[in-house]
Amino acid sequence: MISRTWIIARRELLSFAVGPVTWVTMAAALALAAWIAGPRALAASGGDLSGFTVQSCGIWLGMQMYLAPVLSMRLLSEERRSGTFEALVTAPVSDVEVVVGKFFAAWIVHAVGASIVAVWPLVGVPFGGSPDPGQMFSAWLGLVGTGSVFIAAGTFASSLTSSQMLAGFLAMAFCLLLRFLPAAALAALTEEHVLSRALARANLEAQILDAARGLVDVVNVATQAAMTAALLLFATRTLESRRWQ
Amino acid sequence: MIEVDGLVKRYGGFTALHGISFAVRGGSVTAFLGLNGAGKSTTLRVLSCFLPPTSGTVTVAGHDAVRASEAVRREIGYLPESVPLHPEMKVGEYLRFRARLKGVAATEVSAAVSQAASRCKVDDVVAAPIGSLSKGYRQRVGIADAIVHRPKVLILDEPTSGLDPAQRLQVRALVKELGSDRTVFVSTHIIPEVEATCDDIVVIHRGRIVASGPLASMARGGGVRIIFEKASLPNADLRDDGRSQAVFASAELASSAAAAVVKQGGTLHELAPVREGLEAAFSRLTTGADA
């Protein structure tokens, strides 16, 4: 299973590599992040690279709202539109392998950007700053973790339609819901409410702030993995729905 | 090699296949003939496990298409009508990807790709991007993809659709050649293609099988004709040469009519079975006369 998943992921990576959209989007996101959390912010931080990391991660969380839909919107919708989906699923592969392989490719591309953001504080070294490797690692873990949730949401959106554009809008709507709904719902509930604890755990913004501060929380990682798995399961079920017709 | 029994396929309230049954012999090239919208593509999509049947059973190479879908998909090579390919990939790159996906061992991929490309005569374009190829080449790349893992059964959905006459001849020859060492089930609505490439035939019309069997048996059965003059028979037609002719459903009826001609003092010129061409048989089967 892993072998076929990787074969699908590798083909998708090739498609990302030859398409300009990936590189333009990634470069634009990184350039914008660098402009916001760049030397000016570094100078303003007064050499406090810890605060600078928190700021960079917060900005990248915002970037993920746009980057994840762009990377994931075409994963399945384009296969359906072009007809290659029929050739793909009549090969001896399972729907789970198709979904996970495609998700994995987009996740790897996103992880490149997240890795650059995670090591961003190194730009502070010439200014006398001293980045904390532990904090950079936990920031990276948080960034790729939240990224995986958003890309899984985009993969699910892509499974719902053969229109890339519509998949992109749906993905963005899902990402916005995932980011803001838990916090909004939490604010509307009392602390004792049965859902409060679950919503607090599902708050991706709080998770990324924990990670950016250097806190590796296993529960946060497990929550992100569970959210990712659930969204990929929805995408798989959507593909399988052709068998229920 | 392929057995379909009571296959029903419904899309919502629309029934595309009404409990069809047929079998495809191992090692044969069998045509799946029908007009547009007859249910050919739906049947092939069920055979290739893309769509499940609503009811009925489909067995391919000994495996049930519902319960052992992956085993069936391993044994078949399937070319959908739209010939879906990735235009951004090079031909060799694409065939390697498909071979690996279909379970060809990493050490055998190069040989399998090279063999499939050579057999389908696309070995001269392995380094070319698929998007730059002509339709004929793309069609052959699609067939190379279908055979790259050396499947026992090849299922082709209208492989000559949209090709020019020269390309059509090339693909037709390729299909015939591929049938030399595997079972080929090919859907089409082009009669000369069937006559040139196929051993057996299955005819579908409005979601029902209306005929199946060896191609030779299909191109007969037009009744028995007598040609005569100086006599009259009911339902006889006058020919351009001044003689009359009448066609009867059986040899017995034709013999009785011939006896009547002789009794009237007429001249009997011919009493022979009518060899109905495949085109006429197909037309008869799909206009509802025998359906």
XYZ file of C-alpha atoms in Angstrom:
536
model
C 0.000 0.000 0.000
C 2.761 2.440 0.931
C 4.487 1.746 -2.364
C 1.442 2.612 -4.481
C 0.671 5.656 -2.322
C 4.203 6.896 -2.907
C 3.942 6.219 -6.674
C 0.825 8.423 -6.789
C 2.464 11.074 -4.608
C 5.576 11.114 -6.792
C 3.551 11.686 -9.973
C 1.676 14.475 -8.248
C 4.943 16.042 -7.101
C 6.119 16.007 -10.712
C 2.925 17.781 -11.691
C 3.561 20.384 -8.965
C 7.146 20.770 -10.155
C 6.238 21.547 -13.783
C 3.269 23.804 -12.983
C 4.087 27.485 -12.417
C 1.157 27.976 -10.015
C 2.933 26.105 -7.213
C 6.114 28.107 -7.415
C 4.431 31.454 -7.932
C 2.070 30.876 -4.993
C 4.804 29.601 -2.714
C 7.158 32.430 -3.639
C 4.397 35.016 -3.161
C 3.449 33.583 0.250
C 7.065 33.525 1.404
C 7.743 37.015 0.038
C 4.677 38.391 1.798
C 5.612 36.621 5.024
C 9.151 37.993 4.731
C 7.838 41.484 4.092
C 5.580 41.369 7.161
C 7.920 39.480 9.468
C 11.151 40.658 7.900
C 14.073 42.807 9.011
C 11.775 45.625 10.214
C 9.963 43.268 12.562
C 13.302 41.804 13.539
C 14.649 45.242 14.382
C 11.469 46.028 16.312
C 11.839 42.825 18.316
C 15.037 44.139 19.800
C 16.861 40.870 19.207
C 14.127 38.768 20.826
C 14.015 35.902 18.332
C 11.469 34.020 20.444
C 8.842 36.708 19.858
C 9.910 36.950 16.230
C 9.245 33.195 15.775
C 5.778 33.533 17.293
C 5.045 36.429 14.933
C 6.345 34.518 11.865
C 4.263 31.451 12.709
C 1.132 33.540 13.216
C 1.636 35.126 9.810
C 2.229 31.749 8.152
C -0.992 30.427 9.704
C -2.767 33.210 7.814
C -0.848 32.330 4.629
C -1.947 28.720 4.954
C -5.574 29.815 4.454
C -4.651 30.694 0.854
C -1.723 28.384 0.177
C -3.477 25.143 1.179
C -6.468 25.691 -1.160
C -4.161 26.578 -4.065
C -2.065 23.453 -3.512
C -4.964 21.076 -2.962
C -7.841 22.309 -5.120
C -6.699 20.471 -8.251
C -5.647 17.185 -6.607
C -8.815 15.214 -7.392
C -10.996 17.713 -9.254
C -8.534 17.939 -12.147
C -8.391 14.132 -12.462
C -12.178 14.065 -12.674
C -12.352 16.933 -15.151
C -9.730 15.490 -17.500
C -11.006 11.909 -17.251
C -7.725 10.544 -15.855
C -9.622 9.624 -12.687
C -11.202 6.672 -14.541
C -7.781 5.395 -15.602
C -6.410 5.932 -12.096
C -9.057 4.024 -10.168
C -9.332 1.172 -12.672
C -5.672 0.413 -11.953
C -5.215 -1.934 -8.983
C -5.140 0.844 -6.367
C -7.577 1.640 -3.575
C -9.386 4.943 -3.119
C -7.506 5.441 0.170
C -4.172 5.142 -1.662
C -5.308 7.694 -4.234
C -6.437 10.206 -1.597
C -3.441 9.762 0.706
C -0.947 9.818 -2.186
C -2.314 13.089 -3.512
C -2.588 14.649 -0.067
C 0.980 13.619 0.715
C 2.350 15.334 -2.400
C 0.638 18.640 -1.529
C 1.755 18.266 2.087
C 5.402 17.863 1.015
C 5.237 21.021 -1.119
C 3.644 22.921 1.746
C 6.230 21.520 4.170
C 8.997 23.146 2.089
C 7.443 26.560 2.732
C 6.751 25.767 6.386
C 10.360 24.668 6.840
C 11.629 27.965 5.453
C 9.384 29.851 7.885
C 10.522 27.642 10.776
C 14.171 28.516 10.168
C 13.288 32.190 9.518
C 14.736 33.306 12.887
C 18.213 32.459 11.543
C 18.091 35.827 9.731
C 18.483 37.330 13.184
C 21.933 35.803 13.719
C 23.839 38.599 11.912
C 21.976 41.056 14.159
C 23.266 39.349 17.276
C 20.225 37.146 17.888
C 20.509 33.587 19.098
C 17.753 31.311 17.738
C 16.611 28.395 19.869
C 16.784 25.125 17.817
C 14.178 23.518 20.075
C 11.767 26.365 19.477
C 12.438 26.232 15.720
C 11.683 22.489 15.711
C 8.444 22.858 17.659
C 7.439 25.761 15.384
C 8.092 23.545 12.337
C 6.041 20.739 13.880
C 3.171 23.139 14.520
C 3.330 24.606 11.014
C 3.353 21.272 9.198
C 0.663 19.983 11.576
C -1.793 22.821 10.956
C -0.810 22.734 7.283
C -1.755 19.072 7.094
C -5.238 19.869 8.478
C -5.768 22.635 5.911
C -4.454 20.539 3.003
C -6.654 17.617 4.054
C -9.603 20.049 4.025
C -8.575 21.125 0.520
C -8.268 17.492 -0.576
C -11.782 16.858 0.689
C -13.049 19.942 -1.166
C -11.298 18.721 -4.313
C -13.069 15.361 -4.063
C -16.469 17.064 -4.145
C -16.348 18.641 -7.589
C -14.671 18.464 -10.980
C -14.276 22.258 -11.022
C -10.921 23.425 -9.706
C -12.255 26.898 -9.068
C -15.191 25.676 -7.018
C -12.898 23.275 -5.157
C -10.633 26.235 -4.363
C -13.497 28.301 -2.936
C -14.780 25.339 -0.934
C -11.289 24.633 0.386
C -10.902 28.235 1.489
C -14.285 28.139 3.206
C -13.333 24.917 5.008
C -9.982 26.411 6.076
C -11.666 29.542 7.412
C -14.179 27.410 9.324
C -11.439 25.218 10.750
C -9.461 28.226 11.873
C -12.182 30.465 13.288
C -15.149 28.245 14.156
C -13.672 26.548 17.258
C -12.648 29.885 18.783
C -15.983 31.496 17.912
C -17.973 28.557 19.254
C -15.837 28.457 22.365
C -16.561 32.094 23.031
C -20.283 31.375 22.826
C -20.172 28.465 25.262
C -19.744 28.330 29.006
C -16.554 26.789 30.362
C -18.515 23.875 31.777
C -20.139 22.989 28.481
C -19.399 19.440 27.310
C -17.952 20.695 23.997
C -15.740 23.396 25.462
C -12.749 21.175 26.064
C -12.926 19.578 22.609
C -13.261 22.975 20.935
C -10.338 24.348 22.910
C -8.265 21.409 21.683
C -9.370 21.929 18.066
C -8.340 25.591 18.097
C -5.570 25.635 15.472
C -4.537 29.193 16.300
C -3.907 28.248 19.919
C -2.013 25.173 18.764
C 0.306 27.131 16.490
C 0.995 29.671 19.235
C 1.905 26.853 21.640
C 4.228 25.366 19.028
C 5.789 28.736 18.156
C 6.582 29.308 21.818
C 8.537 26.056 21.886
C 5.891 23.807 23.398
C 5.649 20.353 21.810
C 2.232 19.189 22.951
C 1.487 15.556 22.066
C -2.243 16.202 22.400
C -1.994 19.013 19.839
C -0.108 16.737 17.431
C -2.667 13.952 17.968
C -5.542 16.406 17.431
C -4.033 17.605 14.148
C -3.468 14.006 13.041
C -7.042 13.088 13.940
C -8.504 16.108 12.111
C -6.354 15.316 9.063
C -7.393 11.641 9.100
C -11.075 12.550 9.447
C -10.953 14.959 6.484
C -9.085 12.423 4.337
C -11.672 9.820 5.302
C -14.410 12.178 4.075
C -12.510 12.576 0.779
C -12.156 8.794 0.437
C -15.845 8.274 1.138
C -16.674 10.883 -1.497
C -14.623 8.989 -4.092
C -16.253 5.746 -3.029
C -19.689 7.292 -3.482
C -19.514 6.536 -7.226
C -19.913 2.902 -6.190
C -23.173 3.673 -4.386
C -24.860 5.165 -7.467
C -12.637 -15.283 -19.679
C -15.435 -12.750 -19.151
C -18.830 -13.864 -17.906
C -21.693 -11.461 -17.404
C -24.901 -12.782 -15.908
C -28.081 -10.766 -15.408
C -26.228 -7.462 -15.218
C -28.465 -4.537 -14.348
C -27.174 -0.981 -14.066
C -29.416 1.870 -13.000
C -28.558 5.549 -12.707
C -31.257 6.881 -10.421
C -34.531 6.175 -12.230
C -32.848 5.417 -15.560
C -31.986 1.806 -16.368
C -28.950 1.635 -18.652
C -28.567 -2.165 -18.655
C -31.570 -4.488 -18.398
C -30.140 -7.724 -17.003
C -27.685 -8.500 -19.788
C -25.842 -11.812 -20.025
C -23.013 -12.845 -22.322
C -19.627 -14.544 -22.271
C -16.310 -13.783 -23.938
C -14.072 -16.726 -24.864
C -10.474 -16.718 -23.672
C -8.010 -15.851 -26.453
C -10.638 -14.293 -28.711
C -11.054 -10.793 -30.060
C -14.692 -10.022 -29.347
C -16.499 -6.958 -30.635
C -19.062 -5.264 -28.440
C -21.254 -3.687 -31.044
C -24.006 -1.182 -30.447
C -25.282 2.223 -31.415
C -24.340 5.303 -29.411
C -26.146 5.191 -26.071
C -26.812 1.447 -26.293
C -24.985 0.769 -23.016
C -21.508 -0.204 -24.277
C -19.475 2.186 -22.140
C -21.570 1.481 -19.040
C -20.951 -2.254 -19.488
C -17.215 -1.723 -19.926
C -17.111 0.520 -16.863
C -18.677 -2.251 -14.828
C -16.257 -4.831 -16.282
C -13.319 -2.581 -15.398
C -14.658 -2.079 -11.840
C -15.097 1.667 -12.278
C -18.819 1.324 -11.591
C -20.511 -1.384 -9.557
C -23.471 -3.299 -10.978
C -26.904 -2.583 -9.524
C -27.476 -6.344 -9.650
C -26.138 -9.374 -11.478
C -22.675 -10.856 -11.539
C -19.561 -10.076 -13.542
C -16.611 -12.455 -13.550
C -13.343 -11.567 -15.231
C -10.466 -14.053 -15.399
C -12.151 -16.060 -12.655
C -12.560 -13.137 -10.226
C -15.821 -11.513 -9.174
C -15.783 -7.828 -10.164
C -17.477 -6.731 -6.927
C -15.969 -9.032 -4.308
C -12.472 -9.231 -5.816
C -12.315 -5.880 -7.600
C -8.574 -5.407 -7.115
C -7.813 -8.889 -8.497
C -9.919 -8.092 -11.568
C -8.160 -4.753 -12.052
C -4.805 -6.541 -11.893
C -5.850 -8.894 -14.707
C -7.285 -6.297 -17.072
C -5.937 -3.508 -19.210
C -8.612 -0.879 -19.789
C -8.687 2.003 -22.225
C -11.624 4.371 -21.618
C -13.181 6.057 -24.621
C -11.740 9.474 -23.736
C -8.129 8.101 -23.644
C -7.220 9.944 -20.468
C -3.518 10.810 -20.326
C -1.417 13.385 -18.481
C -0.337 15.858 -21.186
C 2.470 17.327 -19.094
C 4.249 13.970 -18.813
C 6.588 12.418 -21.352
C 5.422 9.152 -22.924
C 8.135 7.004 -21.288
C 7.657 8.717 -17.941
C 3.905 8.137 -18.105
C 4.226 4.467 -19.050
C 6.748 3.911 -16.228
C 4.322 5.540 -13.766
C 1.453 3.365 -14.978
C 3.560 0.191 -14.931
C 4.623 0.818 -11.314
C 1.046 1.660 -10.340
C -0.167 -1.599 -11.863
C 2.304 -3.618 -9.849
C 5.147 -4.226 -12.306
C 8.281 -4.859 -10.220
C 10.763 -1.969 -10.221
C 13.419 -4.160 -11.869
C 11.083 -5.073 -14.734
C 9.578 -1.668 -15.434
C 12.052 -0.649 -18.150
C 11.589 -3.908 -20.070
C 7.790 -3.778 -19.724
C 7.632 -0.153 -20.907
C 9.988 -0.805 -23.781
C 7.991 -3.848 -24.910
C 4.614 -2.078 -24.680
C 5.964 1.009 -26.474
C 7.478 -1.100 -29.222
C 4.343 -3.206 -29.684
C 2.154 -0.107 -29.946
C 4.720 1.647 -32.151
C 5.245 4.592 -29.819
C 8.886 3.794 -29.102
C 9.948 6.701 -31.315
C 8.153 9.231 -29.108
C 9.008 8.009 -25.589
C 10.865 11.249 -24.882
C 8.080 13.481 -26.239
C 5.518 15.196 -24.000
C 2.113 13.538 -24.406
C 0.499 16.928 -24.985
C 2.509 17.359 -28.206
C 1.363 14.073 -29.809
C -1.218 13.569 -32.550
C -4.503 11.873 -31.677
C -3.366 8.631 -33.317
C -0.190 8.541 -31.222
C -2.131 9.374 -28.061
C -4.509 6.534 -28.792
C -1.582 4.137 -29.116
C -0.003 5.478 -25.916
C -3.329 4.719 -24.221
C -3.226 1.158 -25.546
C 0.430 0.811 -24.487
C -0.685 1.889 -21.012
C -3.409 -0.765 -21.082
C -0.961 -3.582 -21.934
C 2.122 -2.428 -20.004
C 1.499 -4.859 -17.116
C 0.777 -7.741 -19.532
C -2.879 -8.248 -18.588
C -4.823 -11.366 -19.536
C -7.801 -9.319 -20.680
C -7.767 -6.120 -22.682
C -10.891 -3.946 -22.629
C -10.969 -1.141 -25.180
C -13.762 1.394 -25.428
C -14.051 2.650 -29.014
C -10.281 2.750 -29.625
C -10.626 4.190 -33.139
C -13.068 6.934 -32.236
C -12.055 10.307 -33.676
C -9.138 8.957 -35.730
C -8.515 9.620 -39.412
C -8.710 6.629 -41.808
C -4.954 5.950 -41.765
C -4.764 6.101 -37.967
C -7.864 3.915 -37.779
C -6.176 1.231 -39.884
C -3.079 1.344 -37.666
C -5.081 0.952 -34.454
C -7.212 -1.780 -36.035
C -4.092 -3.738 -36.985
C -2.719 -3.225 -33.492
C -5.897 -4.554 -31.854
C -5.797 -7.637 -34.080
C -2.148 -8.196 -33.256
C -2.757 -7.812 -29.508
C -5.478 -10.442 -29.744
C -2.875 -13.038 -30.685
C -1.832 -13.596 -27.074
C -4.701 -12.370 -24.892
C -8.459 -11.884 -24.722
C -9.575 -8.608 -26.243
C -13.040 -7.133 -25.718
C -13.475 -4.053 -27.859
C -16.518 -1.817 -28.109
C -17.333 -0.133 -31.380
C -20.128 0.865 -33.702
C -18.005 0.658 -36.848
C -18.909 -2.495 -38.812
C -15.816 -2.783 -41.081
C -13.688 -2.641 -37.946
C -15.499 -5.648 -36.517
C -15.206 -7.609 -39.773
C -11.496 -6.839 -39.991
C -10.453 -7.631 -36.442
C -12.905 -9.772 -34.505
C -13.660 -13.474 -34.026
C -16.833 -13.102 -31.983
C -19.461 -10.451 -31.566
C -21.884 -9.302 -28.882
C -24.578 -6.865 -30.005
C -26.246 -4.586 -27.473
C -29.267 -2.440 -28.174
C -31.022 -0.162 -25.693
C -29.376 -1.930 -22.750
C -30.253 -5.450 -23.930
C -28.121 -8.078 -25.656
C -29.790 -8.830 -28.995
C -27.220 -11.212 -30.467
C -23.943 -12.906 -29.588
C -21.755 -15.577 -31.086
C -19.080 -16.131 -33.714
C -18.822 -13.396 -36.320
C -19.355 -15.918 -39.161
C -22.719 -17.002 -37.781
C -23.856 -13.417 -37.420
C -23.418 -12.571 -41.077
C -25.963 -15.169 -42.183
C -29.592 -15.878 -41.523
C -31.145 -13.656 -44.164
C -33.558 -16.360 -45.285
C -33.790 -18.205 -48.623
C -34.319 -16.398 -51.883
C -35.803 -17.626 -55.156
C -35.435 -15.835 -58.496
C -37.867 -16.771 -61.222
C -39.818 -15.540 -64.280
C -43.055 -16.287 -66.118
C -44.872 -17.014 -62.875
C -46.377 -15.046 -60.026
C -46.075 -15.349 -56.256
C -47.515 -13.170 -53.531
C -44.908 -10.718 -52.063
C -42.545 -11.192 -55.022
C -40.590 -8.139 -56.236
C -39.738 -7.331 -59.826
C -36.007 -6.955 -60.427
C -34.269 -4.643 -62.907
C -33.493 -7.582 -65.201
C -37.215 -8.376 -65.586
C -37.109 -11.411 -63.334
C -38.975 -11.667 -60.019
C -37.615 -12.531 -56.600
C -39.017 -13.471 -53.241
C -37.307 -14.148 -49.905
C -38.608 -16.734 -47.439
C -37.774 -17.276 -43.799
C -37.040 -20.997 -44.206
C -35.832 -23.426 -46.846
C -39.151 -25.323 -46.609
C -41.215 -22.261 -47.503
C -38.821 -21.409 -50.346
C -39.044 -24.992 -51.713
C -42.847 -24.849 -51.695
C -42.747 -21.506 -53.523
C -40.269 -22.891 -56.084
C -42.601 -25.857 -56.671
C -45.472 -23.414 -57.250
C -43.391 -21.502 -59.824
C -42.629 -24.713 -61.718
C -46.271 -25.773 -61.491
C -47.281 -22.451 -63.114
C -44.868 -23.195 -65.981
C -42.416 -20.539 -64.876
C -38.631 -20.719 -64.982
C -36.726 -21.049 -61.715
C -33.297 -19.381 -61.952
C -32.104 -19.533 -58.365
C -32.964 -21.005 -55.003
C -30.255 -20.097 -52.481
C -29.757 -18.863 -48.941
C -29.355 -15.117 -48.680
C -25.985 -14.176 -47.180
C -26.894 -11.162 -45.149
C -23.950 -8.900 -44.470
C -23.000 -7.892 -40.923
C -24.122 -4.363 -41.601
C -27.595 -5.577 -42.615
C -27.745 -7.935 -39.636
C -26.710 -5.146 -37.279
C -29.259 -2.816 -38.831
C -31.982 -5.452 -38.460
C -31.006 -6.153 -34.843
C -30.890 -2.519 -33.825
C -34.035 -1.315 -35.530
C -36.161 -3.534 -33.345
C -37.150 -6.138 -35.970
C -35.635 -9.002 -34.026
C -34.974 -7.229 -30.776
